XYZ file of C-alpha atoms in Angstrom:
381
model
C 203.310 59.186 -4.846
C 201.260 56.060 -5.576
C 201.825 56.431 -9.321
C 205.541 57.006 -8.762
C 205.795 53.822 -6.712
C 204.020 51.920 -9.510
C 206.529 53.217 -12.058
C 209.472 52.288 -9.844
C 207.962 48.858 -9.189
C 207.411 48.204 -12.880
C 210.947 49.362 -13.621
C 212.356 46.924 -11.064
C 210.331 44.081 -12.540
C 211.473 44.975 -16.061
C 215.070 45.043 -14.853
C 214.656 41.672 -13.183
C 213.259 40.214 -16.398
C 216.217 41.593 -18.375
C 218.725 40.123 -15.919
C 216.905 36.810 -16.020
C 217.083 36.735 -19.805
C 220.855 37.261 -19.501
C 221.160 34.408 -17.020
C 221.683 36.809 -14.110
C 218.311 36.410 -12.422
C 219.934 35.527 -9.120
C 221.436 39.001 -8.905
C 218.138 40.873 -9.051
C 216.702 40.788 -5.560
C 213.208 41.682 -6.762
C 213.151 39.093 -9.541
C 210.350 36.559 -9.487
C 210.990 33.017 -8.247
C 210.539 30.401 -10.970
C 207.185 28.757 -11.495
C 206.745 25.527 -9.583
C 204.582 22.508 -10.329
C 201.830 22.273 -7.746
C 200.610 19.113 -6.107
C 197.375 19.505 -8.019
C 199.143 19.415 -11.376
C 198.832 23.122 -12.233
C 201.586 25.672 -12.409
C 201.853 28.078 -9.504
C 204.098 31.058 -8.866
C 205.047 32.011 -5.333
C 202.792 34.401 -3.456
C 204.368 37.307 -1.595
C 206.038 36.105 1.602
C 205.606 37.954 4.864
C 208.614 39.805 6.215
C 208.021 40.265 9.909
C 205.558 37.995 11.620
C 205.244 39.681 15.018
C 201.593 38.880 15.613
C 199.176 41.594 14.514
C 202.082 43.990 14.096
C 203.022 42.169 10.893
C 202.181 44.250 7.838
C 200.590 42.670 4.796
C 202.343 45.115 2.502
C 205.826 44.037 3.601
C 206.638 41.380 1.022
C 209.916 39.601 0.428
C 209.348 39.492 -3.322
C 206.883 40.674 -5.922
C 204.627 37.652 -5.573
C 202.300 36.952 -8.493
C 203.155 40.080 -10.468
C 204.590 38.260 -13.480
C 201.766 35.741 -13.583
C 199.150 38.457 -13.375
C 200.765 40.695 -15.991
C 200.797 37.934 -18.613
C 197.003 38.001 -18.847
C 195.246 40.906 -17.213
C 191.702 41.097 -15.938
C 189.175 43.146 -17.942
C 189.078 45.326 -14.816
C 192.810 46.014 -15.242
C 193.059 47.090 -18.917
C 196.634 48.393 -18.698
C 197.792 45.115 -17.134
C 199.869 46.731 -14.375
C 198.136 44.775 -11.600
C 196.557 47.829 -9.991
C 192.763 48.161 -9.949
C 191.921 51.623 -8.564
C 188.945 52.093 -6.277
C 186.308 54.315 -7.833
C 185.911 56.443 -5.874
C 188.899 56.085 -3.547
C 188.421 56.592 0.184
C 190.411 59.606 1.344
C 190.712 61.761 4.432
C 190.593 58.816 6.852
C 192.898 58.496 9.836
C 193.084 55.310 11.926
C 190.644 55.480 14.804
C 192.106 55.303 18.309
C 188.737 55.614 20.042
C 187.718 53.122 22.712
C 183.982 52.449 22.478
C 182.221 50.550 25.285
C 183.779 47.123 25.561
C 181.756 44.357 23.915
C 183.185 40.896 23.486
C 181.461 40.234 20.149
C 181.055 42.394 17.032
C 180.519 39.970 14.194
C 178.174 38.173 11.828
C 178.468 35.019 9.752
C 178.312 34.260 6.079
C 177.286 30.597 5.830
C 178.306 29.336 2.389
C 178.538 25.824 0.944
C 181.030 24.402 -1.536
C 179.813 24.839 -5.110
C 182.608 23.425 -7.281
C 186.306 22.770 -7.679
C 188.485 24.063 -10.494
C 192.184 24.767 -11.210
C 191.358 28.473 -11.637
C 192.083 31.682 -9.737
C 190.547 34.895 -11.132
C 192.655 37.034 -8.783
C 196.095 35.524 -9.367
C 195.574 34.075 -12.859
C 192.799 36.135 -14.485
C 191.728 34.887 -17.910
C 194.007 31.824 -17.580
C 191.816 28.749 -17.017
C 193.689 25.756 -15.620
C 196.774 27.781 -14.640
C 196.338 27.353 -10.889
C 196.443 24.470 -8.470
C 192.994 23.076 -7.763
C 190.708 25.255 -5.665
C 187.552 24.541 -3.685
C 185.035 27.325 -4.321
C 182.252 28.520 -2.035
C 179.686 31.255 -2.435
C 179.309 32.372 -6.031
C 178.591 29.367 -8.266
C 180.108 30.973 -11.383
C 183.588 31.725 -10.059
C 186.290 30.776 -12.570
C 189.327 32.276 -14.285
C 187.174 34.757 -16.204
C 185.305 36.132 -13.187
C 184.955 39.880 -12.758
C 182.942 41.995 -10.364
C 180.170 42.231 -12.970
C 180.081 38.489 -13.699
C 179.936 37.621 -9.999
C 177.213 40.204 -9.522
C 175.154 38.390 -12.153
C 175.788 34.947 -10.683
C 174.074 32.821 -8.064
C 175.341 31.879 -4.628
C 175.452 28.968 -2.193
C 175.491 31.389 0.744
C 172.404 31.623 2.936
C 172.102 35.326 2.164
C 171.193 35.707 -1.530
C 172.857 39.125 -1.427
C 176.287 37.551 -0.897
C 177.520 36.893 -4.428
C 181.148 36.954 -3.252
C 183.695 34.376 -4.313
C 185.526 32.466 -1.563
C 188.085 29.797 -2.411
C 190.975 27.788 -0.971
C 193.278 24.976 -2.135
C 191.488 21.644 -2.387
C 192.293 19.136 0.354
C 193.122 15.612 -0.787
C 193.254 12.349 1.151
C 195.620 10.540 -1.157
C 194.056 11.215 -4.557
C 190.529 11.710 -3.228
C 189.273 15.301 -2.852
C 187.848 16.036 0.585
C 185.235 18.761 0.295
C 183.540 20.490 3.242
C 179.884 19.478 3.457
C 177.056 21.856 4.267
C 177.305 25.563 5.044
C 180.756 26.590 6.241
C 181.357 29.425 8.687
C 182.938 32.589 7.368
C 183.054 35.243 10.071
C 182.989 38.976 9.435
C 184.488 40.559 12.569
C 185.935 43.783 13.884
C 189.725 43.518 13.701
C 190.260 46.856 15.453
C 189.345 47.969 18.958
C 187.075 50.733 17.663
C 184.466 48.433 16.165
C 182.297 51.480 15.415
C 184.835 52.573 12.776
C 184.396 49.428 10.631
C 182.769 50.037 7.246
C 181.635 47.618 4.503
C 183.980 46.265 1.834
C 183.991 48.232 -1.408
C 182.459 46.282 -4.297
C 185.145 44.458 -6.259
C 187.766 44.385 -3.487
C 189.833 41.211 -3.709
C 192.844 39.803 -1.925
C 194.780 36.644 -1.059
C 195.242 35.554 2.568
C 198.309 33.493 3.434
C 200.952 32.153 1.097
C 201.213 28.744 -0.627
C 205.011 29.136 -0.655
C 205.350 29.907 3.053
C 207.432 27.710 5.326
C 205.975 25.838 8.279
C 207.397 28.465 10.638
C 205.982 31.326 8.553
C 202.575 29.664 8.641
C 202.750 29.300 12.438
C 203.829 32.937 12.918
C 201.447 34.393 10.336
C 199.249 37.165 11.817
C 196.179 35.384 10.433
C 196.962 32.147 12.297
C 194.218 31.467 14.861
C 194.302 27.813 15.878
C 196.015 26.199 12.911
C 194.859 22.715 12.016
C 192.739 21.102 14.712
C 191.042 17.773 15.160
C 189.398 16.402 18.284
C 191.399 17.744 21.205
C 194.467 18.571 19.112
C 194.896 22.281 18.420
C 197.427 24.788 17.072
C 198.944 22.335 14.616
C 201.098 23.413 11.690
C 200.958 19.896 10.251
C 197.828 17.796 9.917
C 197.221 16.254 13.381
C 198.527 12.719 13.770
C 196.148 11.947 16.637
C 192.852 12.706 14.935
C 190.147 10.425 16.425
C 188.370 8.060 14.024
C 184.838 8.969 15.041
C 181.996 9.943 12.675
C 181.432 13.294 14.344
C 185.104 14.337 14.196
C 186.358 16.518 11.353
C 189.606 18.267 10.456
C 189.266 22.019 11.011
C 191.182 25.199 10.349
C 190.618 28.836 11.292
C 192.513 31.638 9.573
C 191.970 35.412 9.612
C 192.387 37.948 6.821
C 193.860 41.463 7.008
C 191.180 44.066 7.698
C 192.835 47.436 7.058
C 192.629 48.915 3.554
C 194.666 51.625 1.859
C 191.494 53.143 0.382
C 193.134 53.361 -3.037
C 193.137 50.000 -4.792
C 190.758 47.074 -5.144
C 193.772 44.933 -6.075
C 197.542 45.311 -6.358
C 200.136 43.210 -8.216
C 200.919 40.976 -5.221
C 197.197 40.822 -4.237
C 198.158 41.834 -0.683
C 199.766 45.267 -0.501
C 196.473 47.175 -0.494
C 195.546 45.336 2.730
C 197.215 45.141 6.151
C 196.611 43.565 9.533
C 195.830 45.839 12.493
C 198.740 46.905 14.673
C 198.962 47.629 18.388
C 198.572 51.292 19.262
C 201.767 52.165 21.220
C 201.211 52.455 24.937
C 197.912 50.561 24.823
C 196.549 47.087 24.228
C 194.310 48.372 21.459
C 194.385 47.290 17.828
C 194.312 50.059 15.240
C 194.846 50.250 11.507
C 198.318 51.394 10.386
C 198.580 54.946 9.036
C 199.158 53.836 5.437
C 196.132 51.498 5.540
C 193.728 53.607 7.615
C 190.352 52.253 6.474
C 188.901 49.656 8.869
C 186.974 46.889 7.086
C 185.513 43.637 8.438
C 188.058 40.964 9.294
C 187.139 37.820 7.361
C 187.851 34.565 9.179
C 187.543 31.177 7.504
C 186.422 28.381 9.816
C 186.464 25.325 7.582
C 185.528 21.738 8.493
C 186.719 18.861 6.305
C 184.997 15.450 6.637
C 188.134 13.400 7.230
C 189.665 11.937 10.398
C 191.796 9.074 11.683
C 195.002 8.497 9.726
C 195.865 11.780 8.003
C 199.272 10.671 6.743
C 198.047 10.848 3.130
C 196.372 14.247 3.535
C 197.744 17.090 1.416
C 196.625 20.347 -0.105
C 196.559 20.986 -3.841
C 199.045 23.780 -3.090
C 201.417 21.490 -1.184
C 201.885 20.582 2.498
C 199.528 21.543 5.307
C 201.298 24.841 5.950
C 200.678 26.022 2.376
C 197.065 26.812 3.345
C 195.778 30.139 2.033
C 192.535 31.505 0.652
C 191.088 34.142 -1.644
C 188.220 36.604 -1.249
C 186.505 38.554 -4.048
C 183.775 40.872 -2.755
C 180.525 40.852 -4.700
C 178.043 41.481 -1.884
C 174.904 43.446 -2.622
C 176.030 46.748 -1.088
C 172.865 47.567 0.946
C 172.743 44.020 2.365
C 176.375 44.086 3.456
C 175.983 47.560 4.975
C 172.937 46.431 6.959
C 174.857 43.481 8.443
C 177.998 45.499 9.191
C 176.064 48.334 10.812
C 173.746 46.086 12.820
C 176.233 43.425 13.947
C 179.782 44.783 13.802
C 179.206 48.457 14.563
C 176.293 47.427 16.806
C 178.525 45.004 18.756
C 176.402 41.877 18.403
C 177.187 38.179 17.828
C 175.045 37.573 14.767
C 174.169 34.600 12.624
C 173.778 34.851 8.838
C 170.488 36.743 9.304
C 172.145 39.326 11.483
C 170.374 38.012 14.586
C 171.956 37.691 18.029
C 170.150 35.095 20.182
C 171.478 36.681 23.360
C 170.055 40.076 22.371
C 166.657 39.298 20.787
C 165.532 42.837 21.508
C 167.961 44.064 18.836
C 166.077 42.213 16.109
C 167.679 40.987 12.873
C 169.221 42.809 9.935
C 167.620 40.434 7.399
C 164.277 38.667 7.125
C 163.523 34.929 7.266
C 164.762 34.568 3.674
C 168.056 36.263 4.564
C 167.117 39.304 2.527
C 166.617 42.956 3.397
C 163.137 43.469 4.835
């Protein structure tokens, strides 16, 4: 069925392209929106928009249009030799049903990846593979080599700004500007890995090479506010839940502009990437008749829920603040997993499955008896 859906999808895209060439693009409902000039000077094509933003019941696979399919198909990744936008998992994860178990309640089941900014670049190896300069400007954290040519193998061979040397993953987001001046987060930023489902014991590590985009640079302000990944929006001082950059941000040295945003954490088990860079992932849904979060049936594999908690060293008058992707509500981010598999498994098992509130070493200060997953150098002991 998956292959059939790919064929149908490709046929629809081909039909849309034909109609567009005849000047009838407006008739094809699945046709791509035209490329738009980004604030950062690059060319960007709309990401897939959410259709149904009812909290965690919103499904990442429900897209209003095909997203970045055309952009991705024009230059495929070496990991996608046929250029159809699908990168199969090898091996796929099969035979999984969403867990409805209720383990003992624990408030925390998480660990942190503390990673610093390494560089900025108008590249995006997920959306625009092999096309340097095609994207709006991005601020990269984690792997120091991330660029348009990045693959799982190249990231695996790279270095990292994360505290844990085993985290070679690429993390990136649109660059924030204050006027024409880039504002880059300073020092290690907090990237949480949490349980997004009630049965935290069912969470397993990310497969190597999994990648996805969180949020949508083409979303409206209302779509941003209602997005299932929205946690507290833009915040500064005592101002929270803002869709726009706060206008009452105190001008004090210790005050920074912050944002928190969560990623989908349920995987279809089949693909490391899909043409819209979203459909292989979904947010948890509420199990009917309960208050519990479970993975949807078509995305049954529970993975860690990534949450960006970014702090930008800017405050006071934010009237000139903008993102390279556009206004404040165009915030989104990308994740490309290149963790050392044993290191990631140790942290997931110890902290998420073990229901602890861990730092980047996998150590919970409130439960010292549990020990740490990593040693003093943030490596496996």
